[in-house]
Short mmCIF file of C-alpha atoms and ligand atoms in Angstrom, two decimals:
data_model
loop_
_atom_site.label_atom_id
_atom_site.label_comp_id
_atom_site.label_asym_id
_atom_site.label_seq_id
_atom_site.Cartn_x
_atom_site.Cartn_y
_atom_site.Cartn_z
CA MET A 1 -40.08 84.40 -142.80
CA GLU A 2 -42.46 81.64 -141.69
CA LYS A 3 -43.89 81.15 -138.24
CA LEU A 4 -46.38 78.80 -136.63
CA VAL A 5 -49.24 80.47 -134.79
CA VAL A 6 -50.87 78.21 -132.19
CA LYS A 7 -53.96 79.22 -130.24
CA GLY A 8 -54.59 77.25 -127.07
CA PRO A 9 -55.46 75.61 -124.89
CA THR A 10 -56.74 72.56 -126.78
CA PRO A 11 -56.86 68.94 -125.59
CA LEU A 12 -55.52 66.91 -128.54
CA LYS A 13 -57.84 64.07 -129.50
CA GLY A 14 -57.97 61.55 -132.35
CA GLU A 15 -55.62 59.43 -134.44
CA VAL A 16 -52.20 60.23 -135.86
CA THR A 17 -50.07 58.12 -138.19
CA ILE A 18 -46.39 58.06 -137.33
CA SER A 19 -43.90 58.58 -140.18
CA GLY A 20 -40.69 56.68 -140.87
CA ALA A 21 -37.78 57.37 -138.53
CA LYS A 22 -35.61 60.34 -139.50
CA ASN A 23 -32.52 58.98 -137.79
CA ALA A 24 -32.86 55.61 -139.54
CA ALA A 25 -33.64 57.13 -142.93
CA VAL A 26 -30.68 59.55 -142.90
CA ALA A 27 -28.40 56.51 -142.49
CA ILE A 28 -30.21 54.17 -144.90
CA LEU A 29 -29.93 56.67 -147.77
CA PRO A 30 -26.10 56.83 -147.68
CA ALA A 31 -26.10 53.06 -147.09
CA THR A 32 -27.56 52.67 -150.62
CA LEU A 33 -24.08 53.71 -151.84
CA LEU A 34 -22.88 50.24 -150.86
CA ILE A 35 -25.16 48.69 -153.46
CA ASP A 36 -24.04 48.48 -157.04
CA GLY A 37 -27.57 48.67 -158.41
CA VAL A 38 -31.13 49.66 -157.66
CA CYS A 39 -33.32 49.53 -154.55
CA THR A 40 -36.56 51.06 -153.34
CA ILE A 41 -36.98 52.69 -149.94
CA GLU A 42 -40.47 53.18 -148.53
CA ASN A 43 -41.87 54.92 -145.43
CA LEU A 44 -39.28 57.70 -145.84
CA PRO A 45 -40.28 60.75 -143.80
CA ASN A 46 -40.92 63.73 -146.08
CA ILE A 47 -38.62 66.17 -144.25
CA SER A 48 -35.86 68.53 -145.26
CA ASP A 49 -32.99 66.31 -144.00
CA ILE A 50 -34.16 63.61 -146.43
CA LYS A 51 -34.42 66.05 -149.32
CA ILE A 52 -30.84 67.21 -148.66
CA SER A 53 -29.62 63.60 -148.40
CA CYS A 54 -31.19 62.84 -151.79
CA GLU A 55 -29.65 65.97 -153.33
CA ILE A 56 -26.19 64.92 -152.09
CA LEU A 57 -26.60 61.38 -153.45
CA GLU A 58 -27.66 62.81 -156.82
CA LYS A 59 -24.56 65.05 -156.87
CA LEU A 60 -22.45 61.91 -156.31
CA GLY A 61 -24.09 60.31 -159.37
CA ALA A 62 -27.09 58.41 -157.99
CA LYS A 63 -30.36 58.45 -159.93
CA ILE A 64 -33.43 58.96 -157.76
CA THR A 65 -37.06 58.53 -158.77
CA TRP A 66 -39.77 59.61 -156.32
CA ASN A 67 -42.55 56.99 -156.41
CA ASN A 68 -44.65 59.07 -154.05
CA LYS A 69 -43.82 61.58 -151.31
CA ASN A 70 -42.57 58.80 -148.99
CA SER A 71 -40.87 56.39 -151.40
CA ILE A 72 -37.88 56.53 -153.72
CA THR A 73 -36.19 54.18 -156.10
CA ILE A 74 -32.47 54.82 -156.14
CA ASP A 75 -29.90 53.61 -158.63
CA THR A 76 -26.33 53.91 -157.35
CA THR A 77 -24.65 52.16 -160.30
CA ASN A 78 -22.81 55.25 -161.52
CA ILE A 79 -21.22 56.96 -158.52
CA ASN A 80 -18.78 59.22 -160.32
CA THR A 81 -17.15 61.47 -157.72
CA THR A 82 -15.69 61.13 -154.24
CA LYS A 83 -16.13 64.82 -153.38
CA ALA A 84 -19.46 65.46 -151.67
CA PRO A 85 -20.78 69.04 -152.00
CA LEU A 86 -19.38 70.89 -148.96
CA ASP A 87 -22.29 73.33 -148.64
CA LEU A 88 -24.90 70.55 -148.49
CA THR A 89 -22.93 68.18 -146.26
CA SER A 90 -22.37 70.97 -143.72
CA LYS A 91 -26.12 71.53 -143.45
CA PHE A 92 -26.95 68.46 -141.39
CA ARG A 93 -25.43 65.95 -139.03
CA ALA A 94 -25.96 62.69 -140.83
CA SER A 95 -23.67 63.67 -143.71
CA TYR A 96 -20.99 61.88 -141.67
CA TYR A 97 -22.51 58.58 -142.86
CA LEU A 98 -21.16 59.36 -146.33
CA ILE A 99 -17.69 58.70 -144.93
CA GLY A 100 -18.37 55.10 -143.88
CA ALA A 101 -20.43 54.37 -146.99
CA MET A 102 -18.01 55.91 -149.51
CA LEU A 103 -14.95 54.32 -147.87
CA SER A 104 -16.69 51.00 -148.57
CA ARG A 105 -17.80 51.93 -152.05
CA LYS A 106 -14.88 53.95 -153.45
CA GLY A 107 -12.14 53.85 -150.80
CA GLU A 108 -12.19 57.64 -150.69
CA ILE A 109 -14.41 60.58 -149.72
CA GLU A 110 -14.29 64.27 -148.87
CA VAL A 111 -17.19 65.89 -146.97
CA GLY A 112 -17.79 69.20 -145.17
CA MET A 113 -17.78 69.11 -141.36
CA PRO A 114 -21.24 67.83 -140.40
CA GLY A 115 -23.72 70.46 -139.18
CA GLY A 116 -27.02 69.76 -137.40
CA CYS A 117 -28.55 70.92 -134.14
CA LYS A 118 -26.28 72.92 -131.83
CA LEU A 119 -26.39 70.78 -128.70
CA GLY A 120 -22.85 71.48 -127.45
CA ALA A 121 -19.65 69.77 -128.57
CA ARG A 122 -20.34 66.98 -131.07
CA PRO A 123 -17.00 65.22 -131.57
CA ILE A 124 -16.60 62.40 -134.11
CA ASP A 125 -13.45 60.85 -132.66
CA GLN A 126 -15.13 57.43 -132.26
CA HIS A 127 -16.11 57.39 -135.95
CA ILE A 128 -12.53 58.23 -136.91
CA LYS A 129 -11.09 55.64 -134.55
CA GLY A 130 -13.31 52.99 -136.19
CA PHE A 131 -12.29 53.97 -139.74
CA GLU A 132 -8.62 54.00 -138.79
CA ARG A 133 -8.86 50.58 -137.12
CA LEU A 134 -10.28 49.25 -140.39
CA GLY A 135 -7.29 50.65 -142.30
CA ALA A 136 -8.37 54.13 -143.44
CA THR A 137 -6.45 57.40 -143.12
CA VAL A 138 -8.58 60.32 -141.99
CA THR A 139 -7.68 64.02 -142.16
CA VAL A 140 -9.70 66.86 -140.71
CA GLU A 141 -8.72 70.32 -141.93
CA LYS A 142 -10.17 73.53 -143.33
CA GLY A 143 -13.73 72.56 -142.44
CA ARG A 144 -13.62 69.28 -144.30
CA ILE A 145 -13.02 65.63 -143.55
CA SER A 146 -11.09 63.46 -146.02
CA ALA A 147 -10.85 59.70 -145.64
CA LYS A 148 -8.97 57.19 -147.78
CA ALA A 149 -8.38 53.45 -147.67
CA LYS A 150 -6.63 51.20 -150.16
CA LYS A 151 -8.23 48.25 -148.44
CA LEU A 152 -10.54 47.86 -145.42
CA THR A 153 -9.81 44.88 -143.17
CA GLY A 154 -12.08 43.54 -140.43
CA THR A 155 -10.95 44.12 -136.86
CA SER A 156 -12.26 44.50 -133.32
CA ILE A 157 -13.36 47.97 -132.27
CA TYR A 158 -14.26 49.04 -128.75
CA MET A 159 -16.32 52.23 -128.59
CA ASP A 160 -15.16 54.40 -125.68
CA ILE A 161 -18.56 56.10 -125.69
CA VAL A 162 -21.93 54.68 -126.68
CA SER A 163 -22.50 56.51 -129.95
CA VAL A 164 -25.36 56.05 -132.40
CA GLY A 165 -23.50 57.73 -135.26
CA ALA A 166 -20.17 55.95 -134.73
CA THR A 167 -21.86 52.53 -134.42
CA ILE A 168 -23.72 53.00 -137.72
CA ASN A 169 -20.73 54.54 -139.49
CA VAL A 170 -18.40 51.69 -138.53
CA MET A 171 -21.07 49.21 -139.65
CA LEU A 172 -21.20 50.96 -143.03
CA SER A 173 -17.44 50.84 -143.44
CA ALA A 174 -17.14 47.19 -142.32
CA VAL A 175 -19.87 45.58 -144.46
CA LEU A 176 -17.60 45.11 -147.52
CA ALA A 177 -14.31 44.86 -145.57
CA LYS A 178 -12.21 41.72 -145.75
CA GLY A 179 -12.92 39.49 -142.74
CA THR A 180 -14.89 40.03 -139.57
CA THR A 181 -15.37 43.24 -137.60
CA THR A 182 -16.75 43.38 -134.07
CA ILE A 183 -18.09 46.54 -132.44
CA ASP A 184 -18.10 46.39 -128.64
CA ASN A 185 -20.05 48.86 -126.50
CA ALA A 186 -22.23 49.51 -129.55
CA ALA A 187 -25.34 51.72 -129.35
CA LYS A 188 -28.65 49.79 -129.36
CA GLU A 189 -31.18 52.29 -130.72
CA PRO A 190 -33.98 50.97 -132.97
CA HIS A 191 -32.48 52.85 -135.93
CA ILE A 192 -29.24 50.87 -135.58
CA VAL A 193 -31.22 47.66 -135.93
CA ASP A 194 -33.07 49.18 -138.88
CA VAL A 195 -29.88 50.10 -140.76
CA ALA A 196 -28.51 46.58 -140.11
CA ASN A 197 -31.79 45.05 -141.35
CA PHE A 198 -31.62 47.18 -144.49
CA LEU A 199 -28.02 46.15 -145.20
CA ASN A 200 -28.79 42.47 -144.49
CA THR A 201 -31.77 42.64 -146.86
CA MET A 202 -29.32 43.78 -149.55
CA GLY A 203 -26.88 40.91 -148.81
CA ALA A 204 -24.76 42.03 -145.83
CA ASP A 205 -23.97 39.71 -142.90
CA ILE A 206 -24.47 41.76 -139.71
CA ARG A 207 -25.39 40.03 -136.45
CA GLY A 208 -26.21 41.33 -133.00
CA ALA A 209 -27.53 44.80 -133.93
CA GLY A 210 -29.67 45.95 -130.99
CA THR A 211 -27.19 44.47 -128.49
CA ASP A 212 -23.92 46.04 -127.35
CA MET A 213 -21.83 43.65 -129.50
CA ILE A 214 -22.27 43.75 -133.24
CA LYS A 215 -20.46 41.32 -135.52
CA ILE A 216 -20.06 42.11 -139.20
CA ASN A 217 -18.80 39.41 -141.53
CA GLY A 218 -17.51 41.22 -144.62
CA VAL A 219 -19.20 40.22 -147.91
CA GLU A 220 -18.00 40.77 -151.50
CA LYS A 221 -20.96 42.86 -152.64
CA LEU A 222 -24.50 44.00 -151.90
CA SER A 223 -26.89 43.18 -154.67
CA GLY A 224 -29.89 45.51 -154.23
CA ASN A 225 -33.03 44.82 -156.27
CA ALA A 226 -35.11 44.86 -153.10
CA THR A 227 -37.64 47.10 -151.36
CA TYR A 228 -37.15 48.22 -147.78
CA SER A 229 -39.52 50.08 -145.48
CA VAL A 230 -38.03 52.41 -142.83
CA VAL A 231 -38.95 51.67 -139.19
CA PRO A 232 -41.58 54.00 -137.60
CA ASP A 233 -40.13 57.01 -135.80
CA GLN A 234 -39.83 56.34 -132.08
CA ILE A 235 -39.20 60.03 -131.36
CA GLU A 236 -42.12 61.35 -133.40
CA ALA A 237 -44.32 58.77 -131.62
CA GLY A 238 -43.00 59.89 -128.22
CA THR A 239 -43.64 63.52 -129.17
CA PHE A 240 -47.35 62.81 -129.77
CA MET A 241 -47.60 60.65 -126.63
CA LEU A 242 -46.25 63.53 -124.54
CA ALA A 243 -48.54 65.98 -126.38
CA ALA A 244 -51.52 63.85 -125.27
CA VAL A 245 -50.37 64.04 -121.64
CA ALA A 246 -49.51 67.76 -121.68
CA THR A 247 -52.85 68.78 -123.24
CA LYS A 248 -54.96 66.32 -121.18
CA GLY A 249 -55.92 64.76 -124.49
CA ASP A 250 -56.51 61.29 -125.91
CA ILE A 251 -54.42 60.26 -128.92
CA THR A 252 -54.12 56.93 -130.73
CA LEU A 253 -50.85 56.54 -132.61
CA LYS A 254 -50.90 54.29 -135.68
CA ASN A 255 -47.81 52.76 -137.31
CA CYS A 256 -45.58 52.58 -134.27
CA ILE A 257 -43.60 49.86 -132.55
CA THR A 258 -44.70 49.90 -128.94
CA LYS A 259 -41.61 47.96 -127.76
CA HIS A 260 -39.52 51.01 -128.77
CA LEU A 261 -41.65 53.24 -126.54
CA GLU A 262 -41.25 51.46 -123.21
CA SER A 263 -39.15 54.09 -121.41
CA ILE A 264 -41.56 56.84 -122.48
CA THR A 265 -44.60 54.76 -121.53
CA ALA A 266 -43.13 54.15 -118.06
CA LYS A 267 -42.62 57.90 -117.46
CA ILE A 268 -46.07 58.77 -118.80
CA ILE A 269 -47.64 56.36 -116.31
CA GLU A 270 -45.47 57.85 -113.54
CA VAL A 271 -46.84 61.35 -114.24
CA GLY A 272 -50.45 60.12 -114.23
CA GLY A 273 -51.11 59.42 -117.91
CA LYS A 274 -52.71 56.24 -119.22
CA VAL A 275 -51.29 54.05 -121.98
CA GLU A 276 -53.00 51.20 -123.84
CA ASP A 277 -50.70 49.04 -125.96
CA ASN A 278 -52.54 47.56 -128.94
CA GLY A 279 -49.59 45.96 -130.72
CA ASP A 280 -48.98 48.19 -133.72
CA SER A 281 -50.86 51.15 -132.26
CA ILE A 282 -50.84 52.81 -128.89
CA ARG A 283 -53.44 54.98 -127.12
CA VAL A 284 -52.31 57.62 -124.65
CA TRP A 285 -54.61 59.80 -122.58
CA CYS A 286 -54.53 61.87 -119.43
CA ASN A 287 -57.43 63.21 -117.35
CA GLN A 288 -55.47 65.05 -114.70
CA ARG A 289 -52.74 67.62 -114.18
CA PRO A 290 -49.42 65.74 -114.71
CA GLN A 291 -47.54 64.77 -111.56
CA LYS A 292 -43.91 65.66 -110.91
CA ALA A 293 -41.17 63.21 -112.00
CA ASN A 294 -37.42 63.07 -112.31
CA ILE A 295 -35.82 62.16 -115.63
CA LYS A 296 -32.33 61.17 -116.68
CA THR A 297 -31.66 60.84 -120.38
CA LEU A 298 -29.67 57.75 -121.41
CA PRO A 299 -28.80 55.77 -124.52
CA TYR A 300 -31.52 53.27 -125.60
CA PRO A 301 -33.32 51.60 -123.87
CA GLY A 302 -33.14 54.55 -121.42
CA PHE A 303 -35.21 57.72 -121.72
CA PRO A 304 -34.14 59.35 -125.04
CA THR A 305 -32.50 62.75 -125.08
CA ASP A 306 -34.55 63.50 -128.21
CA LEU A 307 -37.73 63.52 -126.07
CA GLN A 308 -36.25 65.50 -123.20
CA PRO A 309 -37.60 68.94 -124.28
CA GLN A 310 -41.09 67.52 -124.97
CA MET A 311 -41.06 65.91 -121.49
CA GLY A 312 -39.85 69.28 -120.19
CA VAL A 313 -43.17 70.83 -121.31
CA VAL A 314 -45.10 68.18 -119.33
CA LEU A 315 -42.99 68.81 -116.21
CA SER A 316 -43.28 72.59 -116.59
CA ILE A 317 -47.03 72.29 -115.85
CA ALA A 318 -46.79 69.35 -113.41
CA ASP A 319 -48.06 69.39 -109.85
CA GLY A 320 -44.80 69.70 -107.90
CA ALA A 321 -41.09 70.12 -108.59
CA SER A 322 -39.13 67.92 -111.02
CA ILE A 323 -35.54 67.54 -112.13
CA ILE A 324 -34.21 66.58 -115.55
CA ASN A 325 -30.64 65.41 -115.87
CA GLU A 326 -29.40 65.48 -119.48
CA SER A 327 -26.56 62.99 -119.77
CA ILE A 328 -26.00 62.95 -123.55
CA TRP A 329 -25.70 66.58 -124.73
CA GLU A 330 -23.98 69.54 -123.04
CA SER A 331 -26.43 72.12 -124.20
CA ARG A 332 -29.96 70.80 -124.55
CA PHE A 333 -31.80 73.15 -122.20
CA GLN A 334 -31.93 76.21 -124.47
CA TYR A 335 -35.67 75.63 -124.87
CA THR A 336 -36.21 76.31 -121.17
CA ASP A 337 -35.64 80.06 -121.75
CA GLU A 338 -38.43 79.96 -124.34
CA LEU A 339 -40.79 78.08 -122.00
CA ASN A 340 -40.01 80.61 -119.27
CA LYS A 341 -41.23 83.35 -121.66
CA MET A 342 -44.55 81.46 -121.58
CA GLY A 343 -44.72 81.51 -117.78
CA ALA A 344 -42.81 78.31 -116.92
CA LYS A 345 -40.47 78.34 -113.92
CA ILE A 346 -37.40 76.40 -114.98
CA THR A 347 -33.82 76.94 -113.87
CA ALA A 348 -31.21 75.23 -116.01
CA GLN A 349 -27.64 74.83 -114.78
CA GLY A 350 -25.26 72.89 -117.00
CA LYS A 351 -26.74 69.46 -117.64
CA THR A 352 -29.46 69.74 -114.98
CA ALA A 353 -32.75 71.63 -115.04
CA PHE A 354 -35.11 72.27 -112.13
CA PHE A 355 -38.81 72.54 -112.92
CA GLU A 356 -41.21 74.21 -110.52
CA GLY A 357 -44.52 73.18 -112.05
CA VAL A 358 -46.95 76.04 -112.84
CA LYS A 359 -50.73 75.70 -113.29
CA LYS A 360 -50.77 77.19 -116.78
CA LEU A 361 -48.61 78.56 -119.58
CA SER A 362 -49.53 81.62 -121.59
CA GLY A 363 -48.87 82.29 -125.27
CA ALA A 364 -45.77 84.30 -126.29
CA PRO A 365 -43.43 84.71 -129.28
CA VAL A 366 -40.78 81.96 -128.98
CA TYR A 367 -37.86 80.59 -131.03
CA SER A 368 -37.00 76.98 -131.86
CA THR A 369 -33.40 76.55 -130.78
CA ASP A 370 -33.14 73.05 -132.28
CA LEU A 371 -35.34 70.34 -133.75
CA ARG A 372 -36.78 68.77 -130.60
CA ALA A 373 -36.98 72.14 -128.85
CA GLY A 374 -39.20 73.24 -131.76
CA ALA A 375 -41.52 70.23 -131.27
CA ALA A 376 -41.67 71.01 -127.55
CA LEU A 377 -42.76 74.58 -128.32
CA VAL A 378 -45.57 73.31 -130.57
CA ILE A 379 -46.82 71.22 -127.62
CA ALA A 380 -46.40 74.20 -125.27
CA GLY A 381 -48.39 76.41 -127.66
CA THR A 382 -51.24 73.87 -127.64
CA VAL A 383 -51.22 73.83 -123.82
CA ALA A 384 -50.93 77.60 -123.32
CA ASN A 385 -53.71 80.13 -122.98
CA GLY A 386 -53.76 82.56 -125.92
CA SER A 387 -51.58 82.82 -128.99
CA THR A 388 -48.04 81.45 -129.32
CA GLU A 389 -45.88 82.38 -132.30
CA ILE A 390 -43.07 79.93 -133.03
CA TYR A 391 -40.12 81.09 -135.15
CA ASN A 392 -37.07 79.31 -136.66
CA LEU A 393 -39.21 76.61 -138.27
CA GLU A 394 -36.31 75.29 -140.33
CA HIS A 395 -35.30 73.26 -137.27
CA ILE A 396 -38.73 71.62 -136.98
CA ASP A 397 -38.99 70.99 -140.73
CA ARG A 398 -35.71 69.07 -140.64
CA GLY A 399 -37.29 66.28 -138.64
CA TYR A 400 -41.11 66.36 -138.50
CA GLU A 401 -43.26 65.60 -141.53
CA ASN A 402 -46.21 68.00 -141.72
CA ILE A 403 -46.18 68.81 -138.05
CA GLU A 404 -48.92 71.41 -138.24
CA GLU A 405 -51.21 69.19 -140.30
CA LYS A 406 -50.82 66.32 -137.84
CA PHE A 407 -51.52 68.62 -134.86
CA ARG A 408 -54.46 70.23 -136.68
CA LYS A 409 -56.06 66.83 -137.33
CA LEU A 410 -55.94 66.26 -133.57
CA GLY A 411 -57.84 69.49 -132.97
CA ALA A 412 -55.01 72.00 -132.48
CA LYS A 413 -55.59 75.53 -133.76
CA ILE A 414 -52.32 75.89 -135.61
CA GLU A 415 -51.43 77.77 -138.81
CA ARG A 416 -48.22 78.31 -140.74
CA VAL A 417 -48.03 81.98 -141.60
CA THR A 418 -45.56 83.74 -143.92
CA GLU A 419 -44.63 87.18 -142.64
N1 LIG B 1 -19.63 61.32 -128.92
C1 LIG B 1 -18.26 61.43 -128.77
N2 LIG B 1 -17.49 61.02 -129.82
C2 LIG B 1 -18.01 60.52 -130.97
C3 LIG B 1 -19.40 60.44 -131.11
C4 LIG B 1 -20.19 60.86 -130.06
O1 LIG B 1 -17.76 61.87 -127.76
O2 LIG B 1 -17.23 60.19 -131.88
C5 LIG B 1 -20.49 61.74 -127.79
C6 LIG B 1 -21.42 62.90 -128.14
O3 LIG B 1 -20.78 64.14 -127.92
C7 LIG B 1 -22.59 62.66 -127.21
C8 LIG B 1 -22.65 61.14 -127.11
O4 LIG B 1 -21.38 60.66 -127.53
O5 LIG B 1 -22.29 63.17 -125.94
C9 LIG B 1 -23.71 60.48 -127.98
O6 LIG B 1 -23.61 60.95 -129.32
P1 LIG B 1 -24.10 60.07 -130.57
O7 LIG B 1 -22.92 59.83 -131.43
O8 LIG B 1 -24.89 58.92 -130.07
O9 LIG B 1 -25.03 61.12 -131.29
P2 LIG B 1 -25.18 61.37 -132.84
O10 LIG B 1 -25.01 60.10 -133.58
O11 LIG B 1 -24.39 62.54 -133.27
C10 LIG B 1 -27.73 60.78 -132.91
C11 LIG B 1 -28.97 61.49 -133.36
C12 LIG B 1 -29.33 62.58 -132.37
C13 LIG B 1 -29.50 61.97 -130.98
C14 LIG B 1 -28.25 61.18 -130.58
C15 LIG B 1 -28.39 60.44 -129.26
C16 LIG B 1 -28.78 61.28 -135.76
C17 LIG B 1 -28.56 61.95 -137.06
N3 LIG B 1 -28.74 62.07 -134.68
O12 LIG B 1 -26.70 61.78 -132.90
O13 LIG B 1 -30.57 63.08 -132.80
O14 LIG B 1 -29.72 62.98 -130.03
O15 LIG B 1 -27.93 60.22 -131.61
O16 LIG B 1 -29.45 59.56 -129.32
O17 LIG B 1 -29.04 60.09 -135.68
C18 LIG B 1 -32.31 64.63 -133.07
O18 LIG B 1 -32.85 63.81 -133.82
O19 LIG B 1 -32.89 65.66 -132.64
C19 LIG B 1 -30.92 64.40 -132.66
C20 LIG B 1 -30.14 65.34 -132.18
#
């Protein structure tokens, strides 16, 4: 078993380069199934969710060549099965994108029920509603989802809930449909725009991505033969910004899009941090104990749920009492029990958590309960006095490329140890 051992406290200082966005990349890879040919994807984060995505695509018949650790060339000419391996598809959330992509490509697909972080109920009714509106039949039974369509026809779809996954999935299934599809109440996250940009680069006709109304004019085919670079990861960037504040450090983030970081920047300034926007890089520093603040997570451009646990570390050591209201996931406060083991004073009730800021945290053995909780614990370990041992690293490795190396370069005393 592996664990991370972090010895603190250390103010994190220096430069870090942000990787490509996990949540864009896990959608762009299945989107390559829409292309009858070859394309190259660059700035792919080297994380386990991407390795699993590539393995699944290979099992479906794609040929993948790794150009370097962050770039692949993928040939999807010979997709020869419509049954995705159940064990692999159940390992992560984004396997649901195979449904939209394969409905477009082959008119048929069977996948295992998507897995991923346990954040409470994660229904996919809006995905299914979209597929059915386009003409597909969807069956969910015995831990698998089967979808079939003789023909997909453009239509108007109103999303009852703002959903990142359903918006992307419907886009994937509508790109090659006959006629025009509109998605109303669409999600607006940067990765939605990125997936639309990728598909448009390959010949799709998608307009309005990044607004709440997306229009997809169906095209006959996507031609490929292009290179696409994945957008920088807004959540990884936010994680390092909050690490700078929590550790009273000074970090410059390279390869990020500062426009995507506005809600985080605003909260960092509210708690007493400083932010300097230099276009494609951003400097964040903090010379004081963070101040209290209240947070409510919201779909983009609101404060992202995927940075809520990392912000929770900042508020756990803030001067004063803070409240976080989690409006996206039912169960995203499991990390607060781990922070309390380190001396934090947090009471979580349902979707609300109350933070009574303490002056310091102290090292303890703790467990990642999900991906972003794991990143929060790495920050907490860097803030805390003494040694913190972080277990369940498989969660962190799903979404952060070389987390310990990036923290170490900023001065953290962090080692991965095999027990
Ligand atoms: N929802 C429904 N029905 C649906 C789909 C969603 O009720 O058919 C609800 C969900 O239960 C949730 C809300 O709508 O309450 C939003 O869910 P969304 O569909 O937007 O989430 P997702 O697509 O499953 C993605 C990210 C998550 C991130 C959320 C919200 C991927 C692979 N995952 O999940 O990322 O928290 O959007 O921004 O893109 C992470 O990276 O740590 C992570 C969990």
